[in-house]
Amino acid sequence: MRAAVLTEFGAPLTVQEMPDPVAGGGEVVVEVLASSVAPYAGEVFGGRRNYPLEPPVVPGLGGVGRVVSAGPDATRLRVGDLVWCDCTVRSRDDALTPDITLQGWSSRGEGGARLARYLHDGAYAELMRVPTENVYPLPAEAADDPARWCSVGVYTIPYGGLLAGGLEAGETLLVSGATGNLGSAAVAVALAMGAGRVITPGRNRAALGLLADRFGRRVRPVELTGDEDTDRTAMSAAAEGPVDMVIDLLPPAAPSSVTRAAAMTVREYGRVVLMGGVGMLGGADLALPYPWIMRNSVTVRGQWMYPRSASVGMIRLLASRALDLGPERVRAFPLDAVNDAVAYAAAHGGPFDRTVLTPPAG
Ligand SMILES: NC(=O)c1ccc[n+]([C@@H]2O[C@H](COP(=O)([O-])OP(=O)(O)OC[C@H]3O[C@@H](n4cnc5c(N)ncnc54)[C@H](OP(=O)(O)O)[C@@H]3O)[C@@H](O)[C@H]2O)c1
């Protein structure tokens, strides 16, 4: 098979011949039809994100494919099935706190790194080997446009955060980083889940307008000034009532004060879910005031990715059209143009812009 390989951090990916993967027990080999290229992929491959990838490696964050072969313990999958391959791989020898690797992308701790050495390669290839439990059947209509259905991976991330925070229909949610790739996805998913109102702070007026145009009155844009107190007051005012939940999806480079201003809009007994990674690259800590958390009985929790059932829930939301993939702007690149795709993705990371690799089509 052919695959795009990161030979060392900072070098362009090279497309080369590699041996076809073989499915062992508990594994599936999938022909990759489409795989997303994240806007920050170039930062990962350039080494600027300090991700614990070990080159040479085929990167890629899961994708849409067809089952080529399955191990003997797969009881329902059939060769030819159209599937979503989720990159979130968990070790099988600890039910409570399994090690996790994002196959072909990242990992957590030494256990995650060990897992990543075994399930080393990701989706930027014609074929990929994935654990059986990471493969989810897709509706037949996904075959018409596999590149569009790669958005499953984008939407499931904020969906994991919204599930973690227990978002309920009719509630008011504030999305910190709403104009970003994942933040805008959080807005769309929350509305599909029945959120009554979504507060969308941001600095980019055009992106804020795009969210308001697409979703109408349930979205309440707030232009940020950079002043923590002013911004918190404006976000609270836009809610016209209590904010039940805040989800933060700002990138690591953003100042913690922006996350704090958003978090502190939440009501008494409200929930704050942290997903973006502010502080991961240094900078001031988030420093939410202890007395504020305690006196307001606020729940603050982090969320990395999502539980297994979230992929099923997300495919259900898309198949039922509760969440519509129609408005996505999808740009597909063949495998040979992988470096062009990485550059394009970096320049097109706004709301509902998707960059996808389509390995077999050429
Ligand atoms: N927890 C998880 O499971 C998980 C999974 C995947 C990724 N992540 C993390 O999620 C992060 C967000 O991803 P993404 O792709 O959505 O990033 P992105 O598209 O770059 O989003 C950037 C967002 O942050 C805002 N922002 C950046 N700097 C800001 C500042 N100084 N002040 C105010 N707003 C600022 C941008 O607002 P403007 O429009 O105003 O610029 C935009 O809304 C990633 O960086 C990654 O680390 C987490």
mmCIF file of C-alpha atoms and ligand atoms in Angstrom:
data_model
loop_
_atom_site.group_PDB
_atom_site.id
_atom_site.type_symbol
_atom_site.label_atom_id
_atom_site.label_comp_id
_atom_site.label_asym_id
_atom_site.label_seq_id
_atom_site.Cartn_x
_atom_site.Cartn_y
_atom_site.Cartn_z
ATOM 1 C CA MET A 1 0.000 0.000 0.000
ATOM 2 C CA ARG A 2 0.952 3.664 -0.255
ATOM 3 C CA ALA A 3 1.089 5.876 2.796
ATOM 4 C CA ALA A 4 2.169 9.370 3.832
ATOM 5 C CA VAL A 5 5.028 9.124 6.327
ATOM 6 C CA LEU A 6 6.390 11.639 8.820
ATOM 7 C CA THR A 7 10.079 10.682 8.795
ATOM 8 C CA GLU A 8 11.134 13.354 11.297
ATOM 9 C CA PHE A 9 9.551 16.405 12.925
ATOM 10 C CA GLY A 10 9.923 19.422 10.685
ATOM 11 C CA ALA A 11 10.298 17.450 7.449
ATOM 12 C CA PRO A 12 7.499 17.344 4.847
ATOM 13 C CA LEU A 13 5.529 14.083 4.747
ATOM 14 C CA THR A 14 6.715 11.646 2.080
ATOM 15 C CA VAL A 15 4.376 9.296 0.230
ATOM 16 C CA GLN A 16 5.933 5.849 -0.047
ATOM 17 C CA GLU A 17 5.216 2.132 -0.475
ATOM 18 C CA MET A 18 4.758 0.177 2.746
ATOM 19 C CA PRO A 19 3.744 -3.404 3.550
ATOM 20 C CA ASP A 20 -0.032 -3.957 3.749
ATOM 21 C CA PRO A 21 -1.203 -4.186 7.372
ATOM 22 C CA VAL A 22 -2.606 -7.519 8.581
ATOM 23 C CA ALA A 23 -5.455 -7.816 11.112
ATOM 24 C CA GLY A 24 -4.710 -9.877 14.198
ATOM 25 C CA GLY A 25 -7.368 -11.026 16.658
ATOM 26 C CA GLY A 26 -9.355 -8.044 17.869
ATOM 27 C CA GLU A 27 -8.395 -5.999 14.832
ATOM 28 C CA VAL A 28 -9.801 -4.889 11.508
ATOM 29 C CA VAL A 29 -8.069 -3.759 8.329
ATOM 30 C CA VAL A 30 -9.884 -0.964 6.547
ATOM 31 C CA GLU A 31 -9.448 0.576 3.112
ATOM 32 C CA VAL A 32 -9.288 4.292 3.883
ATOM 33 C CA LEU A 33 -11.677 6.357 1.765
ATOM 34 C CA ALA A 34 -11.221 9.674 3.546
ATOM 35 C CA SER A 35 -9.370 11.093 6.549
ATOM 36 C CA SER A 36 -9.476 14.605 8.052
ATOM 37 C CA VAL A 37 -6.511 16.942 8.147
ATOM 38 C CA ALA A 38 -6.764 19.099 11.280
ATOM 39 C CA PRO A 39 -5.974 22.821 10.980
ATOM 40 C CA TYR A 40 -3.146 22.365 13.506
ATOM 41 C CA ALA A 41 -1.664 19.289 11.754
ATOM 42 C CA GLY A 42 1.297 21.365 10.543
ATOM 43 C CA GLU A 43 2.075 22.364 14.136
ATOM 44 C CA VAL A 44 2.087 18.693 15.144
ATOM 45 C CA PHE A 45 4.287 17.565 12.223
ATOM 46 C CA GLY A 46 6.613 20.544 12.679
ATOM 47 C CA GLY A 47 7.181 19.546 16.318
ATOM 48 C CA ARG A 48 5.752 22.788 17.695
ATOM 49 C CA ARG A 49 3.036 20.959 19.624
ATOM 50 C CA ASN A 50 5.501 18.569 21.325
ATOM 51 C CA TYR A 51 3.184 15.616 20.613
ATOM 52 C CA PRO A 52 4.691 12.259 21.633
ATOM 53 C CA LEU A 53 4.574 10.851 18.094
ATOM 54 C CA GLU A 54 7.534 8.606 17.272
ATOM 55 C CA PRO A 55 8.692 9.001 13.642
ATOM 56 C CA PRO A 56 8.794 7.352 11.237
ATOM 57 C CA VAL A 57 5.027 7.220 11.501
ATOM 58 C CA VAL A 58 1.984 7.354 9.256
ATOM 59 C CA PRO A 59 -0.097 10.098 10.900
ATOM 60 C CA GLY A 60 -3.838 10.644 10.603
ATOM 61 C CA LEU A 61 -6.800 10.903 12.932
ATOM 62 C CA GLY A 62 -9.059 8.013 11.892
ATOM 63 C CA GLY A 63 -11.450 8.259 8.974
ATOM 64 C CA VAL A 64 -14.120 6.695 6.797
ATOM 65 C CA GLY A 65 -13.364 3.360 5.158
ATOM 66 C CA ARG A 66 -14.485 -0.082 4.068
ATOM 67 C CA VAL A 67 -13.704 -3.247 5.964
ATOM 68 C CA VAL A 68 -11.142 -5.357 4.081
ATOM 69 C CA SER A 69 -10.683 -8.036 6.732
ATOM 70 C CA ALA A 70 -11.650 -8.595 10.345
ATOM 71 C CA GLY A 71 -10.228 -10.757 13.103
ATOM 72 C CA PRO A 72 -12.038 -13.951 14.176
ATOM 73 C CA ASP A 73 -13.704 -12.277 17.162
ATOM 74 C CA ALA A 74 -15.721 -9.777 15.095
ATOM 75 C CA THR A 75 -19.276 -11.114 15.222
ATOM 76 C CA ARG A 76 -21.164 -8.540 13.145
ATOM 77 C CA LEU A 77 -18.762 -6.725 10.830
ATOM 78 C CA ARG A 78 -18.620 -7.937 7.234
ATOM 79 C CA VAL A 79 -16.033 -7.363 4.515
ATOM 80 C CA GLY A 80 -17.166 -4.319 2.527
ATOM 81 C CA ASP A 81 -19.005 -2.645 5.409
ATOM 82 C CA LEU A 82 -18.738 1.143 5.386
ATOM 83 C CA VAL A 83 -17.341 2.258 8.735
ATOM 84 C CA TRP A 84 -16.091 5.175 10.779
ATOM 85 C CA CYS A 85 -12.679 4.428 12.337
ATOM 86 C CA ASP A 86 -12.246 6.276 15.615
ATOM 87 C CA CYS A 87 -8.629 7.064 16.499
ATOM 88 C CA THR A 88 -9.163 6.940 20.288
ATOM 89 C CA VAL A 89 -7.570 3.618 21.215
ATOM 90 C CA ARG A 90 -7.742 2.347 24.787
ATOM 91 C CA SER A 91 -5.684 -0.448 26.301
ATOM 92 C CA ARG A 92 -7.756 -3.549 27.084
ATOM 93 C CA ASP A 93 -6.055 -4.557 30.313
ATOM 94 C CA ASP A 94 -7.449 -1.889 32.640
ATOM 95 C CA ALA A 95 -11.191 -1.277 32.579
ATOM 96 C CA LEU A 96 -11.098 1.655 35.006
ATOM 97 C CA THR A 97 -8.248 3.839 33.749
ATOM 98 C CA PRO A 98 -7.047 2.426 30.437
ATOM 99 C CA ASP A 99 -4.014 3.875 28.704
ATOM 100 C CA ILE A 100 -4.981 5.922 25.673
ATOM 101 C CA THR A 101 -3.371 6.659 22.359
ATOM 102 C CA LEU A 102 -4.825 8.679 19.530
ATOM 103 C CA GLN A 103 -3.666 6.328 16.810
ATOM 104 C CA GLY A 104 -1.272 8.086 14.436
ATOM 105 C CA TRP A 105 -1.464 11.312 16.403
ATOM 106 C CA SER A 106 -0.744 11.458 20.141
ATOM 107 C CA SER A 107 -0.812 9.530 23.400
ATOM 108 C CA ARG A 108 -0.965 9.994 27.148
ATOM 109 C CA GLY A 109 1.818 8.841 29.468
ATOM 110 C CA GLU A 110 4.196 5.892 29.164
ATOM 111 C CA GLY A 111 1.368 3.356 28.820
ATOM 112 C CA GLY A 112 -0.162 5.358 25.983
ATOM 113 C CA ALA A 113 3.235 5.522 24.297
ATOM 114 C CA ARG A 114 3.608 1.724 24.543
ATOM 115 C CA LEU A 115 0.192 1.291 22.960
ATOM 116 C CA ALA A 116 1.168 3.768 20.235
ATOM 117 C CA ARG A 117 4.247 1.701 19.399
ATOM 118 C CA TYR A 118 1.978 -1.269 18.621
ATOM 119 C CA LEU A 119 -0.876 0.624 16.914
ATOM 120 C CA HIS A 120 1.687 2.956 15.437
ATOM 121 C CA ASP A 121 0.238 4.134 12.156
ATOM 122 C CA GLY A 122 -2.770 6.300 11.398
ATOM 123 C CA ALA A 123 -5.104 6.963 8.499
ATOM 124 C CA TYR A 124 -2.987 8.801 5.893
ATOM 125 C CA ALA A 125 -2.632 5.573 3.943
ATOM 126 C CA GLU A 126 -4.561 3.346 1.575
ATOM 127 C CA LEU A 127 -5.059 0.785 4.339
ATOM 128 C CA MET A 128 -5.067 0.977 8.116
ATOM 129 C CA ARG A 129 -5.252 -1.539 10.965
ATOM 130 C CA VAL A 130 -7.561 -0.585 13.825
ATOM 131 C CA PRO A 131 -8.927 -2.306 16.935
ATOM 132 C CA THR A 132 -12.316 -3.897 16.229
ATOM 133 C CA GLU A 133 -14.038 -1.804 18.888
ATOM 134 C CA ASN A 134 -12.915 1.401 17.159
ATOM 135 C CA VAL A 135 -14.914 0.623 14.028
ATOM 136 C CA TYR A 136 -18.497 1.947 13.795
ATOM 137 C CA PRO A 137 -20.972 1.176 10.976
ATOM 138 C CA LEU A 138 -22.072 4.209 8.961
ATOM 139 C CA PRO A 139 -25.385 4.696 7.144
ATOM 140 C CA ALA A 140 -25.311 3.736 3.444
ATOM 141 C CA GLU A 141 -25.663 7.395 2.373
ATOM 142 C CA ALA A 142 -22.169 8.085 3.745
ATOM 143 C CA ALA A 143 -20.782 6.171 0.736
ATOM 144 C CA ASP A 144 -21.957 9.031 -1.524
ATOM 145 C CA ASP A 145 -19.588 11.481 0.158
ATOM 146 C CA PRO A 146 -17.051 9.857 2.517
ATOM 147 C CA ALA A 147 -15.017 13.086 2.716
ATOM 148 C CA ARG A 148 -18.002 14.937 4.182
ATOM 149 C CA TRP A 149 -18.612 12.158 6.712
ATOM 150 C CA CYS A 150 -15.076 12.599 8.069
ATOM 151 C CA SER A 151 -16.639 15.386 10.101
ATOM 152 C CA VAL A 152 -17.810 12.657 12.504
ATOM 153 C CA GLY A 153 -14.342 12.963 14.032
ATOM 154 C CA VAL A 154 -14.559 16.745 14.438
ATOM 155 C CA TYR A 155 -18.032 16.739 15.972
ATOM 156 C CA THR A 156 -17.493 13.835 18.353
ATOM 157 C CA ILE A 157 -14.811 15.761 20.278
ATOM 158 C CA PRO A 158 -17.057 18.590 21.514
ATOM 159 C CA TYR A 159 -19.919 16.092 21.793
ATOM 160 C CA GLY A 160 -17.755 14.290 24.373
ATOM 161 C CA GLY A 161 -17.479 17.528 26.326
ATOM 162 C CA LEU A 162 -21.192 18.260 26.122
ATOM 163 C CA LEU A 163 -21.974 14.742 27.348
ATOM 164 C CA ALA A 164 -19.412 15.162 30.142
ATOM 165 C CA GLY A 165 -21.132 18.363 31.239
ATOM 166 C CA GLY A 166 -24.569 16.774 31.029
ATOM 167 C CA LEU A 167 -26.009 19.370 28.626
ATOM 168 C CA GLU A 168 -29.789 19.188 28.654
ATOM 169 C CA ALA A 169 -32.344 20.366 26.099
ATOM 170 C CA GLY A 170 -33.395 23.967 26.694
ATOM 171 C CA GLU A 171 -30.252 24.908 28.639
ATOM 172 C CA THR A 172 -28.004 27.895 27.983
ATOM 173 C CA LEU A 173 -24.454 26.974 26.965
ATOM 174 C CA LEU A 174 -21.457 29.269 26.517
ATOM 175 C CA VAL A 175 -18.799 28.045 24.071
ATOM 176 C CA SER A 176 -15.389 29.595 24.722
ATOM 177 C CA GLY A 177 -13.550 29.517 21.382
ATOM 178 C CA ALA A 178 -16.835 29.369 19.453
ATOM 179 C CA THR A 179 -15.298 30.717 16.255
ATOM 180 C CA GLY A 180 -12.698 27.935 16.094
ATOM 181 C CA ASN A 181 -12.859 24.609 14.317
ATOM 182 C CA LEU A 182 -13.945 22.622 17.388
ATOM 183 C CA GLY A 183 -15.763 25.516 19.056
ATOM 184 C CA SER A 184 -18.053 26.031 16.070
ATOM 185 C CA ALA A 185 -18.637 22.280 16.014
ATOM 186 C CA ALA A 186 -19.631 22.505 19.692
ATOM 187 C CA VAL A 187 -22.198 25.181 18.805
ATOM 188 C CA ALA A 188 -23.720 22.977 16.084
ATOM 189 C CA VAL A 189 -23.805 19.861 18.263
ATOM 190 C CA ALA A 190 -25.276 21.681 21.261
ATOM 191 C CA LEU A 191 -28.106 23.031 19.134
ATOM 192 C CA ALA A 192 -28.696 19.569 17.664
ATOM 193 C CA MET A 193 -28.916 18.276 21.258
ATOM 194 C CA GLY A 194 -31.575 20.882 21.992
ATOM 195 C CA ALA A 195 -29.670 23.699 23.715
ATOM 196 C CA GLY A 196 -32.023 26.628 24.168
ATOM 197 C CA ARG A 197 -29.401 29.311 23.743
ATOM 198 C CA VAL A 198 -25.696 29.260 22.879
ATOM 199 C CA ILE A 199 -23.463 32.217 23.746
ATOM 200 C CA THR A 200 -20.640 32.502 21.203
ATOM 201 C CA PRO A 201 -17.777 34.828 22.229
ATOM 202 C CA GLY A 202 -15.025 35.603 19.721
ATOM 203 C CA ARG A 203 -12.831 38.263 18.184
ATOM 204 C CA ASN A 204 -13.577 37.499 14.563
ATOM 205 C CA ARG A 205 -16.700 39.385 13.531
ATOM 206 C CA ALA A 206 -17.092 37.504 10.234
ATOM 207 C CA ALA A 207 -16.950 34.117 11.969
ATOM 208 C CA LEU A 208 -19.428 35.275 14.612
ATOM 209 C CA GLY A 209 -21.759 36.443 11.834
ATOM 210 C CA LEU A 210 -21.444 33.086 10.101
ATOM 211 C CA LEU A 211 -22.598 31.279 13.256
ATOM 212 C CA ALA A 212 -25.523 33.652 13.741
ATOM 213 C CA ASP A 213 -26.547 33.359 10.062
ATOM 214 C CA ARG A 214 -26.475 29.578 10.127
ATOM 215 C CA PHE A 215 -28.243 29.026 13.433
ATOM 216 C CA GLY A 216 -30.419 32.100 13.971
ATOM 217 C CA ARG A 217 -31.803 33.388 17.240
ATOM 218 C CA ARG A 218 -30.620 30.583 19.497
ATOM 219 C CA VAL A 219 -27.040 31.803 18.915
ATOM 220 C CA ARG A 220 -25.932 34.956 20.783
ATOM 221 C CA PRO A 221 -22.590 36.352 19.506
ATOM 222 C CA VAL A 222 -20.380 38.454 21.789
ATOM 223 C CA GLU A 223 -17.387 40.400 20.452
ATOM 224 C CA LEU A 224 -14.476 40.036 22.871
ATOM 225 C CA THR A 225 -12.358 43.069 23.794
ATOM 226 C CA GLY A 226 -9.534 41.246 25.613
ATOM 227 C CA ASP A 227 -10.436 42.882 28.936
ATOM 228 C CA GLU A 228 -11.435 40.082 31.311
ATOM 229 C CA ASP A 229 -14.064 41.951 33.354
ATOM 230 C CA THR A 230 -15.632 43.704 30.359
ATOM 231 C CA ASP A 231 -15.844 40.433 28.441
ATOM 232 C CA ARG A 232 -17.341 38.482 31.347
ATOM 233 C CA THR A 233 -20.012 41.151 31.814
ATOM 234 C CA ALA A 234 -20.850 41.162 28.088
ATOM 235 C CA MET A 235 -21.088 37.361 27.919
ATOM 236 C CA SER A 236 -23.341 37.236 30.983
ATOM 237 C CA ALA A 237 -25.569 39.951 29.548
ATOM 238 C CA ALA A 238 -25.909 38.119 26.220
ATOM 239 C CA ALA A 239 -27.296 35.075 28.040
ATOM 240 C CA GLU A 240 -30.308 37.082 29.289
ATOM 241 C CA GLY A 241 -30.489 34.627 32.175
ATOM 242 C CA PRO A 242 -28.346 32.004 33.874
ATOM 243 C CA VAL A 243 -25.588 30.205 31.963
ATOM 244 C CA ASP A 244 -26.035 26.513 32.801
ATOM 245 C CA MET A 245 -22.818 25.244 31.283
ATOM 246 C CA VAL A 246 -19.553 26.497 29.764
ATOM 247 C CA ILE A 247 -17.335 24.476 27.435
ATOM 248 C CA ASP A 248 -13.838 25.780 26.721
ATOM 249 C CA LEU A 249 -12.187 24.948 23.400
ATOM 250 C CA LEU A 250 -9.515 27.634 23.199
ATOM 251 C CA PRO A 251 -6.147 26.389 21.887
ATOM 252 C CA PRO A 252 -3.089 26.077 24.173
ATOM 253 C CA ALA A 253 -1.640 29.367 22.924
ATOM 254 C CA ALA A 254 -4.615 31.424 24.132
ATOM 255 C CA PRO A 255 -4.220 33.274 27.460
ATOM 256 C CA SER A 256 -5.869 31.631 30.458
ATOM 257 C CA SER A 257 -7.670 34.903 31.252
ATOM 258 C CA VAL A 258 -9.947 34.326 28.223
ATOM 259 C CA THR A 259 -10.946 30.893 29.528
ATOM 260 C CA ARG A 260 -11.428 32.285 33.043
ATOM 261 C CA ALA A 261 -13.698 35.115 31.851
ATOM 262 C CA ALA A 262 -15.869 32.544 30.080
ATOM 263 C CA ALA A 263 -15.863 29.979 32.914
ATOM 264 C CA MET A 264 -16.904 32.548 35.503
ATOM 265 C CA THR A 265 -20.148 33.341 33.679
ATOM 266 C CA VAL A 266 -21.571 30.011 34.825
ATOM 267 C CA ARG A 267 -24.465 30.007 37.326
ATOM 268 C CA GLU A 268 -24.565 28.542 40.802
ATOM 269 C CA TYR A 269 -24.496 24.739 40.454
ATOM 270 C CA GLY A 270 -23.342 25.220 36.842
ATOM 271 C CA ARG A 271 -20.820 23.051 35.005
ATOM 272 C CA VAL A 272 -17.546 24.033 33.311
ATOM 273 C CA VAL A 273 -15.875 21.585 30.929
ATOM 274 C CA LEU A 274 -12.258 22.229 29.893
ATOM 275 C CA MET A 275 -11.139 20.729 26.567
ATOM 276 C CA GLY A 276 -8.963 23.168 24.613
ATOM 277 C CA GLY A 277 -5.668 22.865 26.474
ATOM 278 C CA VAL A 278 -4.879 26.411 27.646
ATOM 279 C CA GLY A 279 -1.613 26.238 29.632
ATOM 280 C CA MET A 280 -0.267 23.112 27.883
ATOM 281 C CA LEU A 281 2.446 25.190 26.222
ATOM 282 C CA GLY A 282 3.204 27.252 29.325
ATOM 283 C CA GLY A 283 1.813 30.630 30.303
ATOM 284 C CA ALA A 284 -0.219 31.603 33.334
ATOM 285 C CA ASP A 285 -2.340 28.945 35.017
ATOM 286 C CA LEU A 286 -6.136 29.116 34.766
ATOM 287 C CA ALA A 287 -6.414 30.029 38.461
ATOM 288 C CA LEU A 288 -10.163 29.810 38.993
ATOM 289 C CA PRO A 289 -10.795 31.276 42.475
ATOM 290 C CA TYR A 290 -11.366 28.564 45.097
ATOM 291 C CA PRO A 291 -14.005 30.640 46.966
ATOM 292 C CA TRP A 292 -15.944 31.208 43.736
ATOM 293 C CA ILE A 293 -16.017 27.482 42.932
ATOM 294 C CA MET A 294 -16.964 26.565 46.487
ATOM 295 C CA ARG A 295 -19.531 29.282 47.213
ATOM 296 C CA ASN A 296 -21.272 28.652 43.886
ATOM 297 C CA SER A 297 -21.085 24.849 44.018
ATOM 298 C CA VAL A 298 -19.590 24.867 40.529
ATOM 299 C CA THR A 299 -18.425 21.655 38.864
ATOM 300 C CA VAL A 300 -15.199 22.012 36.862
ATOM 301 C CA ARG A 301 -14.013 19.036 34.885
ATOM 302 C CA GLY A 302 -11.634 18.268 32.079
ATOM 303 C CA GLN A 303 -12.440 16.030 29.162
ATOM 304 C CA TRP A 304 -10.043 14.388 26.756
ATOM 305 C CA MET A 305 -11.862 12.998 23.746
ATOM 306 C CA TYR A 306 -15.021 10.994 24.606
ATOM 307 C CA PRO A 307 -16.392 7.641 25.708
ATOM 308 C CA ARG A 308 -16.913 4.891 23.086
ATOM 309 C CA SER A 309 -20.658 5.394 23.014
ATOM 310 C CA ALA A 310 -20.181 8.999 21.822
ATOM 311 C CA SER A 311 -19.244 7.848 18.315
ATOM 312 C CA VAL A 312 -22.515 5.910 18.106
ATOM 313 C CA GLY A 313 -24.454 8.944 19.353
ATOM 314 C CA MET A 314 -22.760 11.261 16.892
ATOM 315 C CA ILE A 315 -23.416 9.001 13.889
ATOM 316 C CA ARG A 316 -27.052 8.844 15.044
ATOM 317 C CA LEU A 317 -27.303 12.666 15.206
ATOM 318 C CA LEU A 318 -25.899 12.915 11.673
ATOM 319 C CA ALA A 319 -27.927 10.058 10.174
ATOM 320 C CA SER A 320 -31.139 11.557 11.568
ATOM 321 C CA ARG A 321 -30.162 15.003 10.204
ATOM 322 C CA ALA A 322 -30.584 16.506 13.658
ATOM 323 C CA LEU A 323 -27.075 17.705 12.772
ATOM 324 C CA ASP A 324 -26.733 18.602 9.085
ATOM 325 C CA LEU A 325 -23.443 18.054 7.247
ATOM 326 C CA GLY A 326 -24.768 19.929 4.200
ATOM 327 C CA PRO A 327 -23.297 23.361 5.016
ATOM 328 C CA GLU A 328 -19.727 22.052 5.499
ATOM 329 C CA ARG A 329 -17.176 23.356 3.004
ATOM 330 C CA VAL A 330 -15.115 20.247 2.228
ATOM 331 C CA ARG A 331 -11.863 20.361 0.243
ATOM 332 C CA ALA A 332 -10.439 16.959 -0.646
ATOM 333 C CA PHE A 333 -6.798 16.233 -1.590
ATOM 334 C CA PRO A 334 -5.286 13.003 -2.946
ATOM 335 C CA LEU A 335 -2.653 11.255 -0.838
ATOM 336 C CA ASP A 336 0.176 12.569 -3.046
ATOM 337 C CA ALA A 337 -0.839 16.132 -2.179
ATOM 338 C CA VAL A 338 -0.705 15.538 1.565
ATOM 339 C CA ASN A 339 1.624 18.472 2.231
ATOM 340 C CA ASP A 340 -0.644 20.790 0.229
ATOM 341 C CA ALA A 341 -3.534 19.502 2.341
ATOM 342 C CA VAL A 342 -1.675 20.317 5.569
ATOM 343 C CA ALA A 343 -0.957 23.865 4.359
ATOM 344 C CA TYR A 344 -4.530 24.318 3.123
ATOM 345 C CA ALA A 345 -5.964 23.100 6.429
ATOM 346 C CA ALA A 346 -3.822 25.594 8.361
ATOM 347 C CA ALA A 347 -5.209 28.438 6.251
ATOM 348 C CA HIS A 348 -8.814 27.190 6.394
ATOM 349 C CA GLY A 349 -9.480 26.405 10.047
ATOM 350 C CA GLY A 350 -12.616 28.464 10.473
ATOM 351 C CA PRO A 351 -16.129 27.288 11.244
ATOM 352 C CA PHE A 352 -17.272 24.380 9.072
ATOM 353 C CA ASP A 353 -14.188 24.416 6.807
ATOM 354 C CA ARG A 354 -12.915 20.848 6.392
ATOM 355 C CA THR A 355 -9.757 19.523 4.766
ATOM 356 C CA VAL A 356 -9.730 15.837 3.892
ATOM 357 C CA LEU A 357 -7.300 13.342 2.347
ATOM 358 C CA THR A 358 -8.893 10.821 -0.018
ATOM 359 C CA PRO A 359 -6.148 8.206 -0.433
ATOM 360 C CA PRO A 360 -7.444 5.857 -3.136
ATOM 361 C CA ALA A 361 -8.982 8.290 -5.604
ATOM 362 C CA GLY A 362 -5.676 9.925 -6.519
HETATM 363 N N1 LIG B 1 -9.780 17.741 24.784
HETATM 364 C C1 LIG B 1 -9.747 17.106 23.632
HETATM 365 O O1 LIG B 1 -10.170 15.953 23.539
HETATM 366 C C2 LIG B 1 -9.197 17.774 22.406
HETATM 367 C C3 LIG B 1 -9.209 17.091 21.192
HETATM 368 C C4 LIG B 1 -8.690 17.724 20.069
HETATM 369 C C5 LIG B 1 -8.174 19.015 20.172
HETATM 370 N N2 LIG B 1 -8.167 19.637 21.370
HETATM 371 C C6 LIG B 1 -7.668 21.009 21.529
HETATM 372 O O2 LIG B 1 -8.657 21.927 21.105
HETATM 373 C C7 LIG B 1 -7.982 23.099 20.662
HETATM 374 C C8 LIG B 1 -8.906 23.920 19.787
HETATM 375 O O3 LIG B 1 -8.917 23.337 18.512
HETATM 376 P P1 LIG B 1 -9.480 24.089 17.250
HETATM 377 O O4 LIG B 1 -9.100 23.241 16.086
HETATM 378 O O5 LIG B 1 -10.900 24.443 17.422
HETATM 379 O O6 LIG B 1 -8.612 25.444 17.275
HETATM 380 P P2 LIG B 1 -8.826 26.722 16.432
HETATM 381 O O7 LIG B 1 -9.695 26.466 15.254
HETATM 382 O O8 LIG B 1 -7.477 27.294 16.207
HETATM 383 O O9 LIG B 1 -9.670 27.658 17.437
HETATM 384 C C9 LIG B 1 -9.196 28.804 17.856
HETATM 385 C C10 LIG B 1 -10.283 29.506 18.697
HETATM 386 O O10 LIG B 1 -9.655 30.096 19.796
HETATM 387 C C11 LIG B 1 -9.888 31.486 19.737
HETATM 388 N N3 LIG B 1 -8.725 32.203 20.238
HETATM 389 C C12 LIG B 1 -7.420 31.939 19.983
HETATM 390 N N4 LIG B 1 -6.635 32.807 20.639
HETATM 391 C C13 LIG B 1 -7.470 33.631 21.308
HETATM 392 C C14 LIG B 1 -7.269 34.738 22.164
HETATM 393 N N5 LIG B 1 -6.046 35.199 22.449
HETATM 394 N N6 LIG B 1 -8.348 35.365 22.671
HETATM 395 C C15 LIG B 1 -9.590 34.939 22.380
HETATM 396 N N7 LIG B 1 -9.841 33.891 21.579
HETATM 397 C C16 LIG B 1 -8.796 33.254 21.056
HETATM 398 C C17 LIG B 1 -10.162 31.805 18.291
HETATM 399 O O11 LIG B 1 -10.906 32.975 18.234
HETATM 400 P P3 LIG B 1 -10.792 34.049 17.034
HETATM 401 O O12 LIG B 1 -11.731 33.574 15.972
HETATM 402 O O13 LIG B 1 -11.223 35.279 17.683
HETATM 403 O O14 LIG B 1 -9.350 34.037 16.585
HETATM 404 C C18 LIG B 1 -10.971 30.563 17.915
HETATM 405 O O15 LIG B 1 -12.294 30.676 18.367
HETATM 406 C C19 LIG B 1 -6.750 22.541 19.940
HETATM 407 O O16 LIG B 1 -5.737 23.503 19.959
HETATM 408 C C20 LIG B 1 -6.409 21.287 20.719
HETATM 409 O O17 LIG B 1 -5.333 21.522 21.601
HETATM 410 C C21 LIG B 1 -8.675 19.045 22.490
#
